Tab-separated table of C-alpha atoms and ligand atoms in Angstrom:
chain	number	residue	atom	x	y	z
A	63	MET	CA	-17.663	48.190	204.656
A	64	GLY	CA	-18.592	48.334	208.227
A	65	VAL	CA	-16.935	51.676	208.886
A	66	ASP	CA	-19.000	52.931	205.780
A	67	LEU	CA	-22.314	51.587	207.331
A	68	MET	CA	-21.436	53.280	210.631
A	69	GLU	CA	-20.986	56.289	208.670
A	70	LYS	CA	-24.151	55.925	206.878
A	71	ILE	CA	-26.568	55.317	210.026
A	72	PHE	CA	-24.478	58.124	211.633
A	73	SER	CA	-25.350	60.515	208.630
A	74	LEU	CA	-29.081	59.262	208.493
A	75	CYS	CA	-29.387	59.850	211.929
A	76	LYS	CA	-28.250	63.421	212.113
A	77	ARG	CA	-30.243	64.197	208.616
A	78	ARG	CA	-33.609	62.995	209.683
A	79	GLY	CA	-33.415	63.802	212.920
A	80	PHE	CA	-32.990	60.695	215.223
A	81	VAL	CA	-29.701	61.812	216.854
A	82	PHE	CA	-27.867	65.089	217.120
A	83	LEU	CA	-24.486	65.910	219.068
A	84	SER	CA	-25.164	67.456	222.042
A	85	SER	CA	-24.982	71.435	222.932
A	86	GLU	CA	-23.871	71.013	219.028
A	87	ILE	CA	-23.935	75.136	218.888
A	88	TYR	CA	-21.102	75.180	221.012
A	89	GLY	CA	-18.819	72.691	219.061
A	90	GLY	CA	-20.314	69.623	220.813
A	91	LEU	CA	-19.724	67.856	224.140
A	92	ALA	CA	-17.666	65.405	222.542
A	93	ASN	CA	-19.370	61.409	222.754
A	94	SER	CA	-22.352	62.893	224.164
A	95	TRP	CA	-25.803	62.827	222.256
A	96	ASP	CA	-29.365	64.133	222.177
A	97	TYR	CA	-32.232	62.116	220.616
A	98	GLY	CA	-34.345	64.290	218.089
A	99	PRO	CA	-37.774	63.973	217.002
A	100	TYR	CA	-38.075	60.456	215.468
A	101	GLY	CA	-34.938	59.225	217.968
A	102	VAL	CA	-36.969	59.797	221.114
A	103	GLU	CA	-39.849	57.770	219.273
A	104	LEU	CA	-37.636	55.110	218.518
A	105	LYS	CA	-36.192	55.015	222.021
A	106	ASN	CA	-39.468	55.337	223.577
A	107	ASN	CA	-40.851	52.276	221.615
A	108	ILE	CA	-37.870	50.236	222.607
A	109	LYS	CA	-38.596	50.906	226.181
A	110	ARG	CA	-42.291	50.342	225.652
A	111	ALA	CA	-41.649	46.648	223.978
A	112	TRP	CA	-39.169	45.586	226.763
A	113	TRP	CA	-41.713	46.633	229.514
A	114	LYS	CA	-44.517	45.166	227.853
A	115	SER	CA	-42.669	41.772	227.703
A	116	ILE	CA	-41.153	42.324	230.920
A	117	VAL	CA	-44.107	43.654	233.504
A	118	TYR	CA	-47.355	43.642	231.340
A	119	GLU	CA	-47.370	40.019	229.993
A	120	ARG	CA	-46.081	38.693	233.031
A	121	ASP	CA	-47.444	38.085	236.805
A	122	ASP	CA	-44.291	37.872	238.712
A	123	ILE	CA	-42.220	41.074	237.674
A	124	PHE	CA	-43.140	44.609	239.299
A	125	GLY	CA	-42.247	47.964	237.612
A	126	ILE	CA	-40.411	50.402	239.756
A	127	ASP	CA	-38.619	53.995	239.321
A	128	ALA	CA	-35.866	54.704	241.851
A	129	SER	CA	-33.688	57.903	242.058
A	130	ILE	CA	-30.576	58.659	240.327
A	131	ILE	CA	-28.555	59.685	243.597
A	132	MET	CA	-28.319	57.480	246.309
A	133	HIS	CA	-27.083	57.080	249.933
A	134	PRO	CA	-23.317	56.711	249.309
A	135	ASP	CA	-23.447	53.705	251.429
A	136	VAL	CA	-24.998	51.898	248.473
A	137	TRP	CA	-21.815	52.045	246.983
A	138	LYS	CA	-19.748	50.791	249.448
A	139	ALA	CA	-22.354	47.720	249.778
A	140	SER	CA	-22.138	47.024	246.132
A	141	GLY	CA	-18.414	47.217	245.740
A	142	HIS	CA	-18.547	50.080	243.433
A	143	THR	CA	-16.254	52.025	245.773
A	144	ASP	CA	-13.609	49.502	246.040
A	145	ASN	CA	-13.866	47.573	242.366
A	146	PHE	CA	-15.451	49.660	239.976
A	147	PHE	CA	-12.157	51.060	238.032
A	148	ASP	CA	-10.549	51.041	234.749
A	149	LEU	CA	-6.481	50.710	235.033
A	150	LYS	CA	-5.580	54.112	232.721
A	151	SER	CA	-2.360	55.352	231.414
A	152	ASP	CA	-1.832	58.799	230.136
A	153	CYS	CA	0.194	59.967	227.402
A	154	LYS	CA	3.303	62.202	228.603
A	155	SER	CA	3.516	63.636	224.941
A	156	CYS	CA	-0.177	64.167	223.696
A	157	LYS	CA	-1.857	63.797	227.002
A	158	LYS	CA	-4.478	61.592	225.728
A	159	ARG	CA	-6.012	58.941	227.960
A	160	PHE	CA	-6.310	54.916	227.351
A	161	LYS	CA	-7.731	52.208	228.649
A	162	ILE	CA	-4.819	49.464	229.906
A	163	GLU	CA	-7.021	46.333	228.556
A	164	GLU	CA	-7.316	48.043	224.941
A	165	LEU	CA	-3.660	48.859	224.430
A	166	ASN	CA	-1.388	46.307	222.537
A	167	ASP	CA	1.575	47.754	223.763
A	168	LYS	CA	1.175	49.084	227.231
A	169	SER	CA	4.436	51.288	227.223
A	170	LYS	CA	3.939	53.048	224.056
A	171	CYS	CA	1.057	55.892	222.861
A	172	PRO	CA	-0.979	54.279	220.117
A	173	GLU	CA	-1.621	57.884	218.471
A	174	CYS	CA	1.867	59.455	218.708
A	175	GLY	CA	4.028	56.926	220.072
A	176	GLY	CA	4.871	58.900	223.346
A	177	PRO	CA	5.790	57.422	226.612
A	178	LEU	CA	2.697	56.424	228.680
A	179	THR	CA	2.573	57.198	232.582
A	180	GLU	CA	2.177	54.096	234.765
A	181	ALA	CA	-0.959	52.451	234.720
A	182	ARG	CA	-3.337	54.089	237.433
A	183	PRO	CA	-6.837	53.014	238.665
A	184	PHE	CA	-9.372	55.544	237.657
A	185	ASN	CA	-13.060	54.980	239.345
A	186	LEU	CA	-15.786	55.192	237.065
A	187	MET	CA	-18.399	56.821	238.968
A	188	PHE	CA	-19.368	60.450	238.648
A	189	LYS	CA	-18.877	62.330	241.929
A	190	THR	CA	-20.909	65.135	242.670
A	191	GLN	CA	-22.268	67.039	245.677
A	192	TRP	CA	-25.397	66.500	247.627
A	193	GLY	CA	-26.696	69.638	249.210
A	194	ALA	CA	-24.764	73.121	250.456
A	195	LEU	CA	-21.723	71.587	252.540
A	196	GLU	CA	-18.596	71.240	250.289
A	197	ASP	CA	-16.915	68.865	252.216
A	198	GLU	CA	-16.860	65.020	252.166
A	199	SER	CA	-19.882	64.258	254.064
A	200	GLY	CA	-21.844	65.707	251.293
A	201	ILE	CA	-19.896	63.582	248.389
A	202	VAL	CA	-22.670	61.516	246.315
A	203	TYR	CA	-22.759	60.169	242.993
A	204	LEU	CA	-24.517	59.352	239.890
A	205	ARG	CA	-25.381	55.757	239.811
A	206	PRO	CA	-23.480	53.797	237.436
A	207	GLU	CA	-26.134	51.047	236.923
A	208	THR	CA	-29.772	51.238	238.026
A	209	ALA	CA	-29.656	47.683	239.672
A	210	GLN	CA	-29.010	49.007	243.104
A	211	GLY	CA	-32.034	50.743	243.107
A	212	ILE	CA	-33.702	47.758	242.879
A	213	PHE	CA	-31.753	45.900	245.762
A	214	VAL	CA	-32.755	48.736	248.298
A	215	ASN	CA	-36.438	48.381	247.700
A	216	PHE	CA	-36.414	44.709	247.826
A	217	LEU	CA	-37.754	45.260	251.378
A	218	ASN	CA	-40.397	47.613	250.632
A	219	ILE	CA	-41.736	45.023	247.760
A	220	LEU	CA	-41.729	42.409	250.362
A	221	ASN	CA	-43.927	44.396	252.468
A	222	THR	CA	-46.260	45.756	250.292
A	223	LYS	CA	-46.583	43.255	247.327
A	224	HIS	CA	-46.049	39.768	249.726
A	225	PRO	CA	-44.668	38.225	246.614
A	226	ARG	CA	-43.891	34.785	246.339
A	227	LEU	CA	-40.667	33.111	244.611
A	228	PRO	CA	-39.709	33.552	241.902
A	229	PHE	CA	-40.445	37.174	241.549
A	230	GLY	CA	-38.434	40.241	239.799
A	231	LEU	CA	-38.366	43.956	239.657
A	232	ALA	CA	-37.576	46.045	236.506
A	233	GLN	CA	-36.384	49.331	235.943
A	234	ILE	CA	-35.222	51.455	233.207
A	235	GLY	CA	-33.248	54.618	233.827
A	236	LYS	CA	-30.224	56.400	233.249
A	237	ALA	CA	-27.039	55.290	234.339
A	238	PHE	CA	-23.296	57.168	234.177
A	239	ARG	CA	-20.165	56.115	233.745
A	240	ASN	CA	-16.931	58.057	233.472
A	241	GLU	CA	-15.734	55.953	230.494
A	242	ILE	CA	-11.996	56.326	229.357
A	243	THR	CA	-12.555	55.554	225.927
A	244	PRO	CA	-16.325	56.376	224.921
A	245	GLY	CA	-16.968	55.811	221.100
A	246	ASN	CA	-18.779	53.903	218.332
A	247	PHE	CA	-21.361	56.708	218.214
A	248	ILE	CA	-23.920	56.129	221.043
A	249	PHE	CA	-22.578	52.409	221.365
A	250	ARG	CA	-20.265	53.585	224.468
A	251	THR	CA	-20.995	57.037	226.118
A	252	ARG	CA	-20.786	58.622	229.753
A	253	GLU	CA	-24.256	59.042	230.136
A	254	PHE	CA	-26.591	56.296	228.853
A	255	GLU	CA	-29.984	54.348	229.727
A	256	GLN	CA	-30.413	50.805	231.036
A	257	MET	CA	-33.456	48.512	231.038
A	258	GLU	CA	-32.583	45.900	234.244
A	259	VAL	CA	-34.351	42.982	235.746
A	260	GLU	CA	-33.427	41.627	239.027
A	261	TYR	CA	-34.995	38.415	239.240
A	262	PHE	CA	-34.762	36.725	242.876
A	263	VAL	CA	-34.874	32.692	243.048
A	264	ARG	CA	-34.343	30.059	245.357
A	265	PRO	CA	-30.919	29.285	245.166
A	266	ALA	CA	-31.218	25.862	243.904
A	267	GLU	CA	-33.025	27.207	241.054
A	268	ALA	CA	-30.526	29.845	240.184
A	269	GLU	CA	-29.112	28.213	237.030
A	270	LYS	CA	-32.370	26.841	235.827
A	271	TYR	CA	-33.643	30.720	235.651
A	272	PHE	CA	-30.337	31.899	234.533
A	273	ASN	CA	-30.461	29.779	231.387
A	274	TYR	CA	-34.272	30.769	230.989
A	275	TRP	CA	-33.332	34.431	230.954
A	276	VAL	CA	-30.579	34.092	228.390
A	277	GLU	CA	-33.139	32.309	226.035
A	278	ASN	CA	-35.997	34.804	226.705
A	279	ARG	CA	-33.690	37.999	226.237
A	280	PHE	CA	-31.970	36.574	222.938
A	281	ASN	CA	-35.491	36.034	221.514
A	282	TRP	CA	-36.875	39.243	222.695
A	283	TYR	CA	-34.426	40.773	220.172
A	284	ILE	CA	-34.943	38.399	217.417
A	285	ASN	CA	-38.678	38.732	217.824
A	286	LEU	CA	-38.594	42.659	217.487
A	287	GLY	CA	-36.795	42.026	214.144
A	288	ILE	CA	-32.866	41.376	214.436
A	289	LYS	CA	-31.604	38.923	212.250
A	290	LYS	CA	-30.512	35.562	214.004
A	291	GLU	CA	-27.201	35.685	212.064
A	292	ASN	CA	-26.573	39.106	213.505
A	293	LEU	CA	-26.970	38.056	217.469
A	294	ARG	CA	-24.969	35.510	219.481
A	295	LYS	CA	-24.236	34.316	223.009
A	296	ARG	CA	-21.184	34.680	224.681
A	297	PRO	CA	-20.484	32.891	228.189
A	298	HIS	CA	-18.036	34.564	230.054
A	299	SER	CA	-14.633	32.920	231.123
A	300	LYS	CA	-14.301	32.468	235.123
A	301	GLU	CA	-11.490	35.195	234.520
A	302	GLU	CA	-13.919	37.335	233.059
A	303	LEU	CA	-16.505	37.310	235.718
A	304	ALA	CA	-17.391	40.373	237.636
A	305	HIS	CA	-16.634	40.484	241.409
A	306	TYR	CA	-20.595	39.518	242.374
A	307	ALA	CA	-20.913	37.200	239.431
A	308	VAL	CA	-21.196	33.347	239.520
A	309	SER	CA	-21.882	32.980	235.962
A	310	CYS	CA	-22.455	35.521	233.237
A	311	THR	CA	-23.493	35.287	229.593
A	312	ASP	CA	-23.562	38.466	227.105
A	313	ILE	CA	-26.267	38.918	224.110
A	314	GLU	CA	-23.531	40.227	221.473
A	315	TYR	CA	-24.883	41.858	218.181
A	316	LYS	CA	-22.659	41.906	215.236
A	317	PHE	CA	-21.899	45.650	214.718
A	318	PRO	CA	-20.064	47.136	211.865
A	319	PHE	CA	-17.181	47.342	214.290
A	320	GLY	CA	-17.278	44.049	215.516
A	321	TRP	CA	-19.162	41.660	217.955
A	322	ALA	CA	-19.996	43.507	220.772
A	323	GLU	CA	-22.123	43.547	224.107
A	324	LEU	CA	-26.026	44.386	223.903
A	325	GLU	CA	-26.865	43.190	227.003
A	326	GLY	CA	-25.519	40.736	230.029
A	327	ILE	CA	-27.346	38.187	231.654
A	328	ALA	CA	-25.618	37.433	235.057
A	329	ASN	CA	-25.991	35.170	238.072
A	330	ARG	CA	-25.146	37.469	241.103
A	331	SER	CA	-25.728	34.721	243.609
A	332	ASP	CA	-26.940	36.071	246.942
A	333	PHE	CA	-24.147	38.564	246.968
A	334	ASP	CA	-25.942	41.847	246.737
A	335	LEU	CA	-28.678	40.905	249.125
A	336	LYS	CA	-26.251	39.916	251.807
A	337	ARG	CA	-23.736	42.934	251.228
A	338	HIS	CA	-26.852	45.379	251.748
A	339	ALA	CA	-28.333	43.362	255.379
A	340	GLN	CA	-24.485	43.722	256.485
A	341	PHE	CA	-24.293	47.548	255.640
A	342	SER	CA	-27.709	48.551	256.281
A	343	ARG	CA	-28.133	46.162	259.327
A	344	LYS	CA	-31.719	45.237	258.073
A	345	GLU	CA	-33.193	41.842	257.459
A	346	LEU	CA	-33.023	41.302	253.952
A	347	THR	CA	-33.688	37.427	253.694
A	348	PHE	CA	-36.731	36.050	252.278
A	349	PHE	CA	-39.227	34.006	254.171
A	350	ASP	CA	-40.734	30.924	252.145
A	351	ASP	CA	-44.264	30.015	254.115
A	352	THR	CA	-43.964	27.115	252.180
A	353	THR	CA	-41.253	25.147	253.123
A	354	LYS	CA	-41.054	27.627	256.496
A	355	GLU	CA	-37.266	28.454	255.520
A	356	ARG	CA	-35.850	31.781	255.588
A	357	PHE	CA	-32.645	32.582	253.175
A	358	TYR	CA	-31.312	34.968	250.666
A	359	PRO	CA	-32.489	34.482	247.532
A	360	TYR	CA	-30.189	34.458	244.300
A	361	ILE	CA	-30.479	37.094	241.888
A	362	ILE	CA	-30.737	36.484	238.111
A	363	GLU	CA	-30.249	39.841	236.286
A	364	PRO	CA	-30.859	40.515	232.722
A	365	SER	CA	-29.021	43.670	231.844
A	366	GLY	CA	-29.647	45.716	228.813
A	367	GLY	CA	-28.979	49.020	227.421
A	368	VAL	CA	-31.285	51.398	225.422
A	369	ASP	CA	-28.962	53.076	223.376
A	370	ARG	CA	-27.087	50.114	222.408
A	371	SER	CA	-30.235	48.454	221.128
A	372	PHE	CA	-31.107	51.645	219.282
A	373	LEU	CA	-28.045	50.946	217.535
A	374	ALA	CA	-28.291	47.530	216.655
A	375	PHE	CA	-32.135	48.025	215.850
A	376	LEU	CA	-31.262	50.910	213.275
A	377	ILE	CA	-28.299	49.001	211.832
A	378	ASP	CA	-30.235	45.841	211.544
A	379	ALA	CA	-33.210	47.517	209.424
A	380	TYR	CA	-30.991	49.605	207.141
A	381	PHE	CA	-31.185	48.882	203.692
A	382	GLU	CA	-30.385	50.280	200.349
A	383	GLU	CA	-32.456	49.078	197.469
A	384	LYS	CA	-32.305	49.744	193.706
A	385	VAL	CA	-35.564	50.976	192.444
A	386	LYS	CA	-35.236	51.659	188.710
A	387	ASP	CA	-32.732	53.953	188.249
A	388	ASP	CA	-32.722	55.012	191.902
A	389	ILE	CA	-31.247	53.682	195.208
A	390	ARG	CA	-33.995	53.738	198.096
A	391	VAL	CA	-32.780	53.786	201.644
A	392	VAL	CA	-35.257	52.354	204.093
A	393	LEU	CA	-35.511	51.371	207.714
A	394	LYS	CA	-37.198	47.916	207.904
A	395	LEU	CA	-38.284	48.519	211.589
A	396	HIS	CA	-40.333	46.086	213.287
A	397	LYS	CA	-43.821	48.136	212.928
A	398	SER	CA	-43.981	48.395	216.839
A	399	LEU	CA	-40.823	49.947	216.753
A	400	ALA	CA	-40.983	52.478	213.942
A	401	PRO	CA	-41.094	56.029	215.078
A	402	VAL	CA	-43.936	57.063	212.958
A	403	LYS	CA	-46.706	54.675	212.133
A	404	ILE	CA	-48.601	56.254	209.293
A	405	ALA	CA	-47.865	59.181	206.969
A	406	VAL	CA	-51.068	60.861	204.734
A	407	PHE	CA	-50.430	62.624	201.658
A	408	PRO	CA	-52.493	64.510	199.187
A	409	LEU	CA	-51.317	63.486	195.722
A	410	LEU	CA	-52.046	67.180	194.118
A	411	LYS	CA	-51.093	69.735	196.772
A	412	ASN	CA	-52.512	72.639	194.948
A	413	ARG	CA	-56.440	70.914	195.115
A	414	SER	CA	-58.010	72.147	198.017
A	415	ASN	CA	-60.587	69.023	198.407
A	416	LEU	CA	-57.787	66.673	198.385
A	417	VAL	CA	-55.653	68.587	200.970
A	418	GLU	CA	-58.558	68.835	203.265
A	419	LEU	CA	-59.553	65.168	202.819
A	420	ALA	CA	-56.269	63.909	203.564
A	421	LYS	CA	-55.855	66.516	206.475
A	422	ASN	CA	-58.874	64.565	207.563
A	423	ILE	CA	-58.295	61.268	207.508
A	424	ALA	CA	-54.649	61.827	208.993
A	425	SER	CA	-56.478	63.618	212.411
A	426	ASP	CA	-58.400	60.723	212.908
A	427	LEU	CA	-55.690	58.422	212.541
A	428	LYS	CA	-53.799	60.403	215.033
A	429	LYS	CA	-56.166	59.369	217.723
A	430	SER	CA	-55.094	55.861	217.431
A	431	PHE	CA	-51.476	55.918	215.759
A	432	PHE	CA	-48.531	58.397	215.456
A	433	THR	CA	-49.519	59.899	211.990
A	434	LEU	CA	-47.983	62.514	210.157
A	435	TYR	CA	-49.504	64.442	207.350
A	436	ASP	CA	-46.821	65.729	204.449
A	437	ASP	CA	-47.403	67.912	201.283
A	438	THR	CA	-44.327	69.512	201.055
A	439	ALA	CA	-43.013	67.642	198.090
A	440	ALA	CA	-43.921	65.551	195.232
A	441	ILE	CA	-45.418	62.415	195.970
A	442	GLY	CA	-42.234	59.855	194.876
A	443	LYS	CA	-40.200	62.087	197.319
A	444	LEU	CA	-42.652	61.778	200.126
A	445	TYR	CA	-42.377	58.172	200.021
A	446	ARG	CA	-38.543	58.101	200.026
A	447	ARG	CA	-38.560	60.126	203.247
A	448	GLN	CA	-40.850	57.967	205.186
A	449	ASP	CA	-38.704	54.902	203.882
A	450	GLU	CA	-35.799	56.508	205.301
A	451	ILE	CA	-37.308	56.866	208.861
A	452	GLY	CA	-39.014	53.364	208.619
A	453	THR	CA	-42.577	54.280	208.471
A	454	PRO	CA	-44.800	51.184	207.614
A	455	TYR	CA	-47.741	52.650	205.800
A	456	CYS	CA	-48.321	55.582	203.576
A	457	ILE	CA	-51.788	56.556	202.634
A	458	THR	CA	-52.531	58.697	199.573
A	459	VAL	CA	-55.670	60.584	198.631
A	460	ASP	CA	-56.117	60.900	195.154
A	461	VAL	CA	-58.969	62.686	193.036
A	462	LYS	CA	-60.524	59.350	192.431
A	463	SER	CA	-60.754	59.005	196.426
A	464	LEU	CA	-63.489	61.745	196.250
A	465	GLU	CA	-65.759	59.451	194.253
A	466	ASP	CA	-64.743	55.917	195.562
A	467	LYS	CA	-64.408	56.915	199.087
A	468	LYS	CA	-60.849	54.593	198.997
A	469	VAL	CA	-57.604	55.590	199.513
A	470	THR	CA	-54.050	53.961	198.288
A	471	VAL	CA	-52.254	52.198	200.969
A	472	ARG	CA	-48.726	51.687	200.170
A	473	HIS	CA	-46.637	49.174	202.202
A	474	ARG	CA	-42.802	50.040	203.318
A	475	ASP	CA	-41.190	46.825	202.742
A	476	THR	CA	-42.875	45.912	199.435
A	477	MET	CA	-44.257	48.943	198.210
A	478	MET	CA	-47.118	47.042	197.389
A	479	GLN	CA	-50.308	49.275	197.127
A	480	GLU	CA	-53.999	48.496	197.531
A	481	ARG	CA	-57.312	50.783	197.684
A	482	ILE	CA	-58.972	50.573	201.072
A	483	GLY	CA	-62.538	52.085	201.687
A	484	PHE	CA	-62.487	55.088	204.048
A	485	ASP	CA	-64.809	52.971	206.613
A	486	SER	CA	-62.680	50.171	206.508
A	487	LEU	CA	-59.279	51.829	207.030
A	488	LYS	CA	-58.906	52.268	210.720
A	489	GLU	CA	-59.746	48.732	211.209
A	490	TYR	CA	-57.671	47.570	208.570
A	491	LEU	CA	-54.571	49.196	210.089
A	492	ARG	CA	-55.597	47.996	213.660
A	493	THR	CA	-55.244	44.410	212.380
A	494	LYS	CA	-51.808	45.351	210.529
A	495	PHE	CA	-50.553	46.445	213.529
A	496	GLU	CA	-51.487	43.762	215.840
A	497	ASP	CA	-49.724	41.149	213.414
B	200	ATP	P1	-18.787	47.017	228.225
B	200	ATP	O1	-18.171	45.711	228.971
B	200	ATP	O2	-19.273	47.418	227.137
B	200	ATP	O3	-18.223	48.112	229.092
B	200	ATP	P2	-20.394	46.261	230.763
B	200	ATP	O4	-20.256	44.590	230.776
B	200	ATP	O5	-19.669	47.094	231.743
B	200	ATP	O6	-20.366	46.794	229.090
B	200	ATP	P3	-22.849	45.839	232.180
B	200	ATP	O7	-22.011	46.750	233.395
B	200	ATP	O8	-23.104	44.710	232.075
B	200	ATP	O9	-21.820	46.417	230.863
B	200	ATP	O10	-24.203	47.040	231.861
B	200	ATP	C1	-25.357	46.386	231.288
B	200	ATP	C2	-25.604	46.832	229.948
B	200	ATP	O11	-25.511	48.389	229.974
B	200	ATP	C3	-24.577	46.824	228.562
B	200	ATP	O12	-24.773	45.637	228.319
B	200	ATP	C4	-24.923	47.993	227.740
B	200	ATP	O13	-26.006	47.562	226.944
B	200	ATP	C5	-25.367	48.949	228.619
B	200	ATP	N1	-24.068	49.959	228.827
B	200	ATP	C6	-23.052	49.613	229.985
B	200	ATP	N2	-22.010	50.753	229.944
B	200	ATP	C7	-22.724	51.377	228.725
B	200	ATP	C8	-22.046	52.786	228.212
B	200	ATP	N3	-20.851	53.029	228.573
B	200	ATP	N4	-22.654	53.129	227.119
B	200	ATP	C9	-23.708	52.797	226.616
B	200	ATP	N5	-24.414	51.666	227.178
B	200	ATP	C10	-23.819	50.855	228.259
């Protein structure tokens, strides 16, 4: 059933233009994906919903957008040069590469049964060259996480925003990891996007804010429609903690292939600021003007993946429903996430006055909502197409519309239909999207 659902999601994504294999005309780059016309909308809507909840609706978090390639010393300070390794083993017969922690029998290839090489550390950072010099001095990395771009801007924010504690910095951007075993569609890839907050707090308040962020982020997914039974919090055991973390809880989603991490919330202590102060020789403490104390704030980090939440939102919204003798596939996405908000159709495509009226209504609605006009199929088929991409409202213009100046609004989830006057249509839809 799980495998079956992944297949269905995969095929829907390709068929309807959510996600395509990267460089497909060249046979594709394995486990690398491009987002198509509806995929980019869903992705942008996820990022917008996150930014709204994290930056716009609060006074204590500021947004930034740092570069992907940073000074190489950043990765020495962060510990990535020394610690960002996975242990891997290669099969001597079929040459496939495996992550040691994923192998049950660490001496035999799980695919062909051949002998494995000794486990060797493999740094997950992508190396590249900065400028024309082909020597060691030009080696830089594509960032494996967006977090470090925030830490190195801590001082800039202190000097420009003069914030009081607690305060946070938020960033959405690409990250790169040379994963040994990418897979499960867009769940684990080598190029992906993260949404991260670094929240600076007084050390004594770190656990309080850690718990606060676990709840806050858990509820964000629930408020955007993820079913509660498909989401859980999983605290890390002491052995599992990353080198910088005091505590960490993952928010996991019940994917068709099992429970897996959507987002991690970590108490990173004062590790990052202390290390950057040591390596950069800059003063990165915070001076509290109420208590006259100077100290390194602790950092609470909610770190989520855009692509993983994309997959979870799609899976959670996917329904197959029996309608008469037919099966309708419908994505019951939250309205704020739906790629297309409204679709407008003329009931009869060969009646030019209906076509013109429908096109006029669509172009007026486009000013406020992402709206599509479509007359390329019969009405039943047009509805099904929009159901499959999760469009919350379809508007049909029929012959009667010419007389009573009303259209039929059809609701995606209930398939309920109602007649709404031209004059009140925009206001009606606006209130629906504000719900
Ligand atoms: P995992 O254990 O699954 O490798 P992680 O614990 O290494 O993940 P973090 O370093 O906590 O991941 O990164 C924060 C978030 O970034 C993850 O919760 C996930 O949503 C996203 N992420 C991390 N690695 C990948 C990847 N290879 N592909 C897609 N998203 C990723």
